[in-house]
CSV table of C-alpha atoms and ligand atoms in Angstrom, one decimal:
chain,number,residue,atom,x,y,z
R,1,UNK,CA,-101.3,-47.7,112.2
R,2,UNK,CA,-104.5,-48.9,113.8
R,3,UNK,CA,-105.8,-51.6,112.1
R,4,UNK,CA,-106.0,-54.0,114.7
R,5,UNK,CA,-106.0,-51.4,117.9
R,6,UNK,CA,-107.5,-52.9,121.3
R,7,UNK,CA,-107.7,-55.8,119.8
R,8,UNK,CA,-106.0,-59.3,121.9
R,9,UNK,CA,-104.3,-61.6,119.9
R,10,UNK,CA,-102.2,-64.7,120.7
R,11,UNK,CA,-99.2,-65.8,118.1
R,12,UNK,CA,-97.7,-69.2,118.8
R,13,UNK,CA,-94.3,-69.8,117.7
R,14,UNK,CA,-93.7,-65.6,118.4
R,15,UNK,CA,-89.9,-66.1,119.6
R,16,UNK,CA,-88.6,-65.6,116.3
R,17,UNK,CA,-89.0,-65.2,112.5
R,18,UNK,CA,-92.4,-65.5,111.0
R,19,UNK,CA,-94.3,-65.6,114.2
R,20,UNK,CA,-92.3,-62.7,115.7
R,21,UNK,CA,-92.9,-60.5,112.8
R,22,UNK,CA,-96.3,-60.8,113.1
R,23,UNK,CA,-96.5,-59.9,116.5
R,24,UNK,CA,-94.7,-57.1,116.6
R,25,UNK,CA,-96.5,-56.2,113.5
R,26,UNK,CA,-99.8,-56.7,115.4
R,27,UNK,CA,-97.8,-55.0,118.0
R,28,UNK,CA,-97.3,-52.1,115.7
R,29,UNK,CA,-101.2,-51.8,114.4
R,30,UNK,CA,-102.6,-51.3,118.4
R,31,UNK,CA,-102.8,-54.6,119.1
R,32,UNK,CA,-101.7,-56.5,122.5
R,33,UNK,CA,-100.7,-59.7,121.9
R,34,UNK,CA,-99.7,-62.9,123.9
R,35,UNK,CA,-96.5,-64.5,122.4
R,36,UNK,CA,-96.3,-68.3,122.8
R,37,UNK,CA,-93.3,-70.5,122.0
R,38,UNK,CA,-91.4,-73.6,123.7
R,39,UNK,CA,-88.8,-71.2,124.5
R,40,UNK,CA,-90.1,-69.6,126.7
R,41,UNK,CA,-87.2,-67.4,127.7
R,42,UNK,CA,-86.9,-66.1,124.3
R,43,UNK,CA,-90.8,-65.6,124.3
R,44,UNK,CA,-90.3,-63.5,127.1
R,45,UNK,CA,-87.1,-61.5,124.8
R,46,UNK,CA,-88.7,-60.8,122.1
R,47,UNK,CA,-91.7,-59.7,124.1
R,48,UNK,CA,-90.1,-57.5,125.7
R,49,UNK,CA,-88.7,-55.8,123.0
R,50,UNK,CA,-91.7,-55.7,121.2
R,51,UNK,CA,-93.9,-53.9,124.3
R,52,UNK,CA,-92.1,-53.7,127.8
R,53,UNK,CA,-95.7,-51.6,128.8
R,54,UNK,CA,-97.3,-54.8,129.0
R,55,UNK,CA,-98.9,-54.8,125.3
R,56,UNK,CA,-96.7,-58.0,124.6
R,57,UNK,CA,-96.4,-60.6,127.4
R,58,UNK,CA,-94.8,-64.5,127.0
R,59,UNK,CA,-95.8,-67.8,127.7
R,60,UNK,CA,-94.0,-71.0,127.6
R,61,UNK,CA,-96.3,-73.4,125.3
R,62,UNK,CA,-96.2,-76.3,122.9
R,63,UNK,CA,-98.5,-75.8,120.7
R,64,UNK,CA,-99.1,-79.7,120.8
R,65,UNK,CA,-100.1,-80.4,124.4
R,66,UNK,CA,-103.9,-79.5,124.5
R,67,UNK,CA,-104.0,-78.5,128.4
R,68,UNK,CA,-101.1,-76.2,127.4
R,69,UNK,CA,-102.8,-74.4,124.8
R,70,UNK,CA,-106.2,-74.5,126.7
R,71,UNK,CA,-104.2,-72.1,128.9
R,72,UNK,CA,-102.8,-70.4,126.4
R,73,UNK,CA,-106.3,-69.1,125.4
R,74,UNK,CA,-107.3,-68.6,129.2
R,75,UNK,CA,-104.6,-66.4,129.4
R,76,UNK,CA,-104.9,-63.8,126.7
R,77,UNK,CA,-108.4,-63.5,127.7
R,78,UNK,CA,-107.5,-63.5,131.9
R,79,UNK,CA,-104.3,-60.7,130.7
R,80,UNK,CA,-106.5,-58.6,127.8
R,81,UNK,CA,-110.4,-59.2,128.0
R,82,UNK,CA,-110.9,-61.5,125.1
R,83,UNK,CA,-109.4,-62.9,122.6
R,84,UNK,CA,-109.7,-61.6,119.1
R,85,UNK,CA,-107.1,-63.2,117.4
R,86,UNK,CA,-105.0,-66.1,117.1
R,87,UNK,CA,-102.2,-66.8,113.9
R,88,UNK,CA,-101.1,-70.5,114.1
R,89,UNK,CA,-97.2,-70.1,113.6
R,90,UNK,CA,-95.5,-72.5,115.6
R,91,UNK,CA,-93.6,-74.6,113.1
R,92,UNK,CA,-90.9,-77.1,112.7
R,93,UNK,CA,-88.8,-79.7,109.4
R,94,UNK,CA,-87.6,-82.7,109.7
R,95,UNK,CA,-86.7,-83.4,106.3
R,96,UNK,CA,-85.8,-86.5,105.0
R,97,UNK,CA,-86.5,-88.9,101.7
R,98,UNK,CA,-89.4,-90.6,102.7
R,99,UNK,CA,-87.4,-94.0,102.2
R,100,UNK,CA,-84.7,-92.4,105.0
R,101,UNK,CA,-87.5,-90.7,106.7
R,102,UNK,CA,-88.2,-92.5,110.7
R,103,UNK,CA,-91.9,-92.7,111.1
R,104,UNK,CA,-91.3,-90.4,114.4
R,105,UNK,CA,-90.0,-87.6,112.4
R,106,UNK,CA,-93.0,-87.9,109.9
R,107,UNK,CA,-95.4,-87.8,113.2
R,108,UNK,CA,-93.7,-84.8,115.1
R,109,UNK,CA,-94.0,-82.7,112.0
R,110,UNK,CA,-97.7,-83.9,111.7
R,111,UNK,CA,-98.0,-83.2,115.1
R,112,UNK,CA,-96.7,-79.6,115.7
R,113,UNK,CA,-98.1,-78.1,112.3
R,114,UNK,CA,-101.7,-80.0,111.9
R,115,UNK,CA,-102.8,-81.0,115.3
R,116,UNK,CA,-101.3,-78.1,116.7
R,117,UNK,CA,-103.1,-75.9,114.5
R,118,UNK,CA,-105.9,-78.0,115.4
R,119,UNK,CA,-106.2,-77.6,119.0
R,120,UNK,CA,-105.5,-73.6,118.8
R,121,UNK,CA,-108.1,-73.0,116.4
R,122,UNK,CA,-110.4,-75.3,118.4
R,123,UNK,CA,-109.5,-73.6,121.5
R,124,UNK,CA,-109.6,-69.8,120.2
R,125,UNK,CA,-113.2,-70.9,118.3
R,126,UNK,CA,-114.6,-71.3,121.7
R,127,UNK,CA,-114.0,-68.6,122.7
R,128,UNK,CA,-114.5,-66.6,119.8
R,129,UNK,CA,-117.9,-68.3,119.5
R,130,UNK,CA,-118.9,-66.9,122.7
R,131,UNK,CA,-117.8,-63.2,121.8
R,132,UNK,CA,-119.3,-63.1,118.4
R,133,UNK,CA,-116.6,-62.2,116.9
R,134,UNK,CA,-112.8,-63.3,116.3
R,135,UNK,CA,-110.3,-64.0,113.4
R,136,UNK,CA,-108.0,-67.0,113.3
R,137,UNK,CA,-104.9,-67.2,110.7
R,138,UNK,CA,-103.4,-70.4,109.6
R,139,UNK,CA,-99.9,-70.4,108.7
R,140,UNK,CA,-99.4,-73.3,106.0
R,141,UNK,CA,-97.2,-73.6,103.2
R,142,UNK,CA,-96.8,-73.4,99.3
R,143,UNK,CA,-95.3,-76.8,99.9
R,144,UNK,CA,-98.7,-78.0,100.9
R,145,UNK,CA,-100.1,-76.9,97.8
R,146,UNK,CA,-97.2,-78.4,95.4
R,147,UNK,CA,-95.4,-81.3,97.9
R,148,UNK,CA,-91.3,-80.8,98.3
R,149,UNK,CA,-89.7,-83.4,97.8
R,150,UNK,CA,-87.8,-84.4,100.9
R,151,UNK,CA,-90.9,-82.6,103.1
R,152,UNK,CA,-93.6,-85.8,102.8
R,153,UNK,CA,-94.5,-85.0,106.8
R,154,UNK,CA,-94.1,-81.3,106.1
R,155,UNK,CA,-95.8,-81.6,103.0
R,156,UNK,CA,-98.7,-83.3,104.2
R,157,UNK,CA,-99.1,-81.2,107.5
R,158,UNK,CA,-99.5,-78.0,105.9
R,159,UNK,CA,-101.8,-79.7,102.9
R,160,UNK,CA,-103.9,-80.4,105.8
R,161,UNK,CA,-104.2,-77.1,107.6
R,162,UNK,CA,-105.8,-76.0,104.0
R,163,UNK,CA,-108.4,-78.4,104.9
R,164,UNK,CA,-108.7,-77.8,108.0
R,165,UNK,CA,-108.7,-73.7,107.7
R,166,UNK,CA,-111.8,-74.5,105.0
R,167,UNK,CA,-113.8,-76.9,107.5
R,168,UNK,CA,-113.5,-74.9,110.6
R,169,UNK,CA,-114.5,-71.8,108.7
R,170,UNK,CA,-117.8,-73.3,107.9
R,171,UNK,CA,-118.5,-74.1,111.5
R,172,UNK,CA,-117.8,-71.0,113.1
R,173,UNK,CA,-118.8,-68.3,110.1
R,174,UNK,CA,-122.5,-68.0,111.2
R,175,UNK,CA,-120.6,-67.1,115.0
R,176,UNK,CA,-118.7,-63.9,113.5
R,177,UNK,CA,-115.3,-66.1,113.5
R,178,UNK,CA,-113.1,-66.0,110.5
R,179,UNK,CA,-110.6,-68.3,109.8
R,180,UNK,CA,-108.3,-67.9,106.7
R,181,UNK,CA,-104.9,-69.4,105.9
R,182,UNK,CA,-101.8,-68.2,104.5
R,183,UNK,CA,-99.1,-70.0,102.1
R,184,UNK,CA,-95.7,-68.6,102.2
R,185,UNK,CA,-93.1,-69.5,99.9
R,186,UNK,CA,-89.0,-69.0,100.5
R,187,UNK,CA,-88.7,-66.4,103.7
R,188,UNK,CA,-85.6,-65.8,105.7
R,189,UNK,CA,-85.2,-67.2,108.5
R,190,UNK,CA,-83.6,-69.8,110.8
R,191,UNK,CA,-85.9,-72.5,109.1
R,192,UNK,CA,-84.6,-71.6,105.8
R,193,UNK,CA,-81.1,-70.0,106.8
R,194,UNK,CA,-80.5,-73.9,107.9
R,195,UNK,CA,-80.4,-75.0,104.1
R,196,UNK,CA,-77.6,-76.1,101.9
R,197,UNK,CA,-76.4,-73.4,100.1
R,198,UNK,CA,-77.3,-74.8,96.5
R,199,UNK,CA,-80.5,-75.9,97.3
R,200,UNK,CA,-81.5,-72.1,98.5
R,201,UNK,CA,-79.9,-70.8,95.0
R,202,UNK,CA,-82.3,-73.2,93.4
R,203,UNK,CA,-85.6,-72.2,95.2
R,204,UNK,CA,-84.3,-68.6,94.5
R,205,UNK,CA,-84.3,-69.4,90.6
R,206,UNK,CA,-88.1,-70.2,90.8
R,207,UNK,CA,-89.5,-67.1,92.4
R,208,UNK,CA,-90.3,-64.9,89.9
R,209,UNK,CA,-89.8,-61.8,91.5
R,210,UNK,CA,-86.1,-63.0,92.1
R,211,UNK,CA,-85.8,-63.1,95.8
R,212,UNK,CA,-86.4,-64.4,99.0
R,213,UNK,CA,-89.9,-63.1,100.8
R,214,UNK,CA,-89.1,-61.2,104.4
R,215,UNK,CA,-91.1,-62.3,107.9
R,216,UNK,CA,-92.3,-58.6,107.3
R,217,UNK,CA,-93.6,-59.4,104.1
R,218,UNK,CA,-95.9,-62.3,105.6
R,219,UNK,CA,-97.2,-60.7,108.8
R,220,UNK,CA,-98.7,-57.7,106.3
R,221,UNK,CA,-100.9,-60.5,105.0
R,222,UNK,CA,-101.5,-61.9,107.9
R,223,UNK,CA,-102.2,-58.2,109.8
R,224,UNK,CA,-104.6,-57.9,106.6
R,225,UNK,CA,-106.4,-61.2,107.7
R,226,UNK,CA,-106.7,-60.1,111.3
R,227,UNK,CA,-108.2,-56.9,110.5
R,228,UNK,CA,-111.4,-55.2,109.5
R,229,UNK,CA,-110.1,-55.0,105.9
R,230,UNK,CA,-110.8,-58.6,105.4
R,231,UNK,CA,-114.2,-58.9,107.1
R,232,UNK,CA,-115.7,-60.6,104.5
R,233,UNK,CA,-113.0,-62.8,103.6
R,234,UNK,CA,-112.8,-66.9,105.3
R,235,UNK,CA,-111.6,-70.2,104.3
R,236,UNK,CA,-109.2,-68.5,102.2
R,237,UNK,CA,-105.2,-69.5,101.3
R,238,UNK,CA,-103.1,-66.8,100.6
R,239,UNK,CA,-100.3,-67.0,99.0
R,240,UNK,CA,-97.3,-65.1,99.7
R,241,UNK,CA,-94.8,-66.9,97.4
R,242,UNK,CA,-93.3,-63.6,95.3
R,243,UNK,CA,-95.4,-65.5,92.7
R,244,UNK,CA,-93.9,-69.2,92.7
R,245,UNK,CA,-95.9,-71.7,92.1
R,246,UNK,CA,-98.9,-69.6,91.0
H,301,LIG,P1,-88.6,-70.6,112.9
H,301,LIG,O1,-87.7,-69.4,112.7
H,301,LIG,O2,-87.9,-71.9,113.1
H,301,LIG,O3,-89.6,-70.3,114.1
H,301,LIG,C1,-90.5,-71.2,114.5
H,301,LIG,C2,-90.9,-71.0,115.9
H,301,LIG,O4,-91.8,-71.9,116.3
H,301,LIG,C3,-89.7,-71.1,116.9
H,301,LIG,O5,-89.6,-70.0,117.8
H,301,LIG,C4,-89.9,-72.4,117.5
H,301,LIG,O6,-89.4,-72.5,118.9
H,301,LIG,C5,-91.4,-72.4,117.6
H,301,LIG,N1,-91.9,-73.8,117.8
H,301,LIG,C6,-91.5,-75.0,117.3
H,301,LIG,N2,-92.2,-76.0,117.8
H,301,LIG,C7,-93.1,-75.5,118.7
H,301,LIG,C8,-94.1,-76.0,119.5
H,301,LIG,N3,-94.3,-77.4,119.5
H,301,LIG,N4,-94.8,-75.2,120.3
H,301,LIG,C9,-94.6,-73.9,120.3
H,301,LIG,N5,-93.7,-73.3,119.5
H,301,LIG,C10,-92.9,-74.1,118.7
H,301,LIG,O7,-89.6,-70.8,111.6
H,301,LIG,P2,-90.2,-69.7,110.6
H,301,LIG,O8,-89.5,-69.8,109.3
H,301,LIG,O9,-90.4,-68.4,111.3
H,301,LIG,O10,-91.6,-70.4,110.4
H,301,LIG,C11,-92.8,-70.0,111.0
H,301,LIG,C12,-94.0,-70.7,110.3
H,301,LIG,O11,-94.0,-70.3,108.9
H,301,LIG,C13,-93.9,-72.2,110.4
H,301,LIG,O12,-95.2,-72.7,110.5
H,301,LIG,C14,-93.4,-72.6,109.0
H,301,LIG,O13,-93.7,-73.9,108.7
H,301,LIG,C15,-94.0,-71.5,108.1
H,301,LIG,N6,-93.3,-71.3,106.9
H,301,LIG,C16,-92.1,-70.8,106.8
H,301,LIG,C17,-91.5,-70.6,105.6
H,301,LIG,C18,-90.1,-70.1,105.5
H,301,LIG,O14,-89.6,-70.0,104.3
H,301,LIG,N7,-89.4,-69.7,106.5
H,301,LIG,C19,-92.2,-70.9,104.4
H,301,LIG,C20,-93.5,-71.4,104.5
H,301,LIG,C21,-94.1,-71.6,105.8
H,301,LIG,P3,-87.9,-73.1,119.1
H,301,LIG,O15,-87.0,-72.0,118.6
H,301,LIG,O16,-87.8,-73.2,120.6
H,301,LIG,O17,-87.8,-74.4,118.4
């Protein structure tokens, strides 16, 4: 269970559900780990539970104001030494038809997902640069590979981290920084727990595998992109779908 140990990582969105399990899955592999969410109470829950020895610590952030994540960065590497890896998380919907979706729904979801993931992985690639060395994880979406209906801004958001995972990687791979994104498909959590009834039956009938994926299930892949294990793996999307959409 070392796979990432000594290594500093910062997970936004690391309250709850995907991002949570990664960090205490990072937590797990010897990893100490800044958890970063707009609740910053919670943050400060769930990192306590995860490593009250100070190998999890919290910090209030939105992942879309740029001095905020600026900070962010500075202070995994003030708290651990560097900064060695950084998973993208922070997430939120807004669904809507596109003819009943308000253009500021379509822009916060744009917002959070893409230019947040924008201004972490531009952040983190600093300093990675610097170190020679660092791994950054994207977390996007199947539904930016096939489009949902109802999920235009959601849709288009994570189609774009794709694109941005595959740019930035060429930038920084000759620096020693990997970046590498990861698609998952129907998980439980509060994002999905918050859908109709009938409309989770009816994802459910298109995995494959019969079942809903588990935040564990997705922070093994992304653990796997963090690590050593992957070293010569960037600008990858990984899905983690229990094979829909394939
Ligand atoms: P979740 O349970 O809703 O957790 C998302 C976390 O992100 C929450 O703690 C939320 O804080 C935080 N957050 C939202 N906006 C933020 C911002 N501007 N700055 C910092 N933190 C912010 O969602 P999840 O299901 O774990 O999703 C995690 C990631 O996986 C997202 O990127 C999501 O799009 C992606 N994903 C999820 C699924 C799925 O089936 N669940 C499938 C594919 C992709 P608050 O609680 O304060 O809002």
């Amino acid at each position: 269970m070392t796979l990432v140990q000594g290594r500093a990582a910062v997970v936004t969105g690391a309250a709850r559900g995907i991002g949570r399990a990664i960090a205490a899955k990072l937590v797990e592999h010897g990893a100490r780990v800044v958890l970063a969410d707009l609740d910053a109470d919670a943050a400060a829950a769930t990192a306590a539970e995860l490593g009250g020895d100070g190998t999890a610590v919290a910090v209030g952030c939105d992942v879309t104001d740029p001095d905020g994540v600026d900070a962010l960065v500075r202070r995994c590497v003030d708290e651990f030494g560097a900064l060695d890896v950084l998973v993208n998380n922070a997430g939120i919907t807004r669904d809507a038809t596109m003819r009943k979706m308000p253009l500021d729904a379509f822009r916060e979801v744009i917002d959070v997902h893409l230019t947040g993931t924008w201004l972490g992985t531009k952040a983190a690639s600093a300093v990675m640069r610097e170190q020679g060395h660092g791994a950054i994880v994207n977390i996007s979406s199947i539904s930016g590979k096939v489009g949902n209906l109802g999920q235009t801004n959601y849709s288009a958001a994570k189609a774009g981290i794709v694109g941005l995972t595959k740019a930035a990687a060429k930038e920084v791979a000759h620096a020693g920084v990997r970046i590498n994104a990861v698609q998952p498909g129907i998980i439980r959590t509060a994002m999905t727990e918050a859908m109709r009834e009938d409309v989770w039956e009816a994802k459910l009938a298109e995995v494959p595998m019969g079942r809903a994926g588990e935040p564990e299930e997705v922070a093994d892949v992304v653990l796997f992109l963090a690590s050593d294990l992957s070293s010569y793996l960037t600008g990858t999307v990984t899905e983690v779908t229990g094979g829909r959409y394939m």
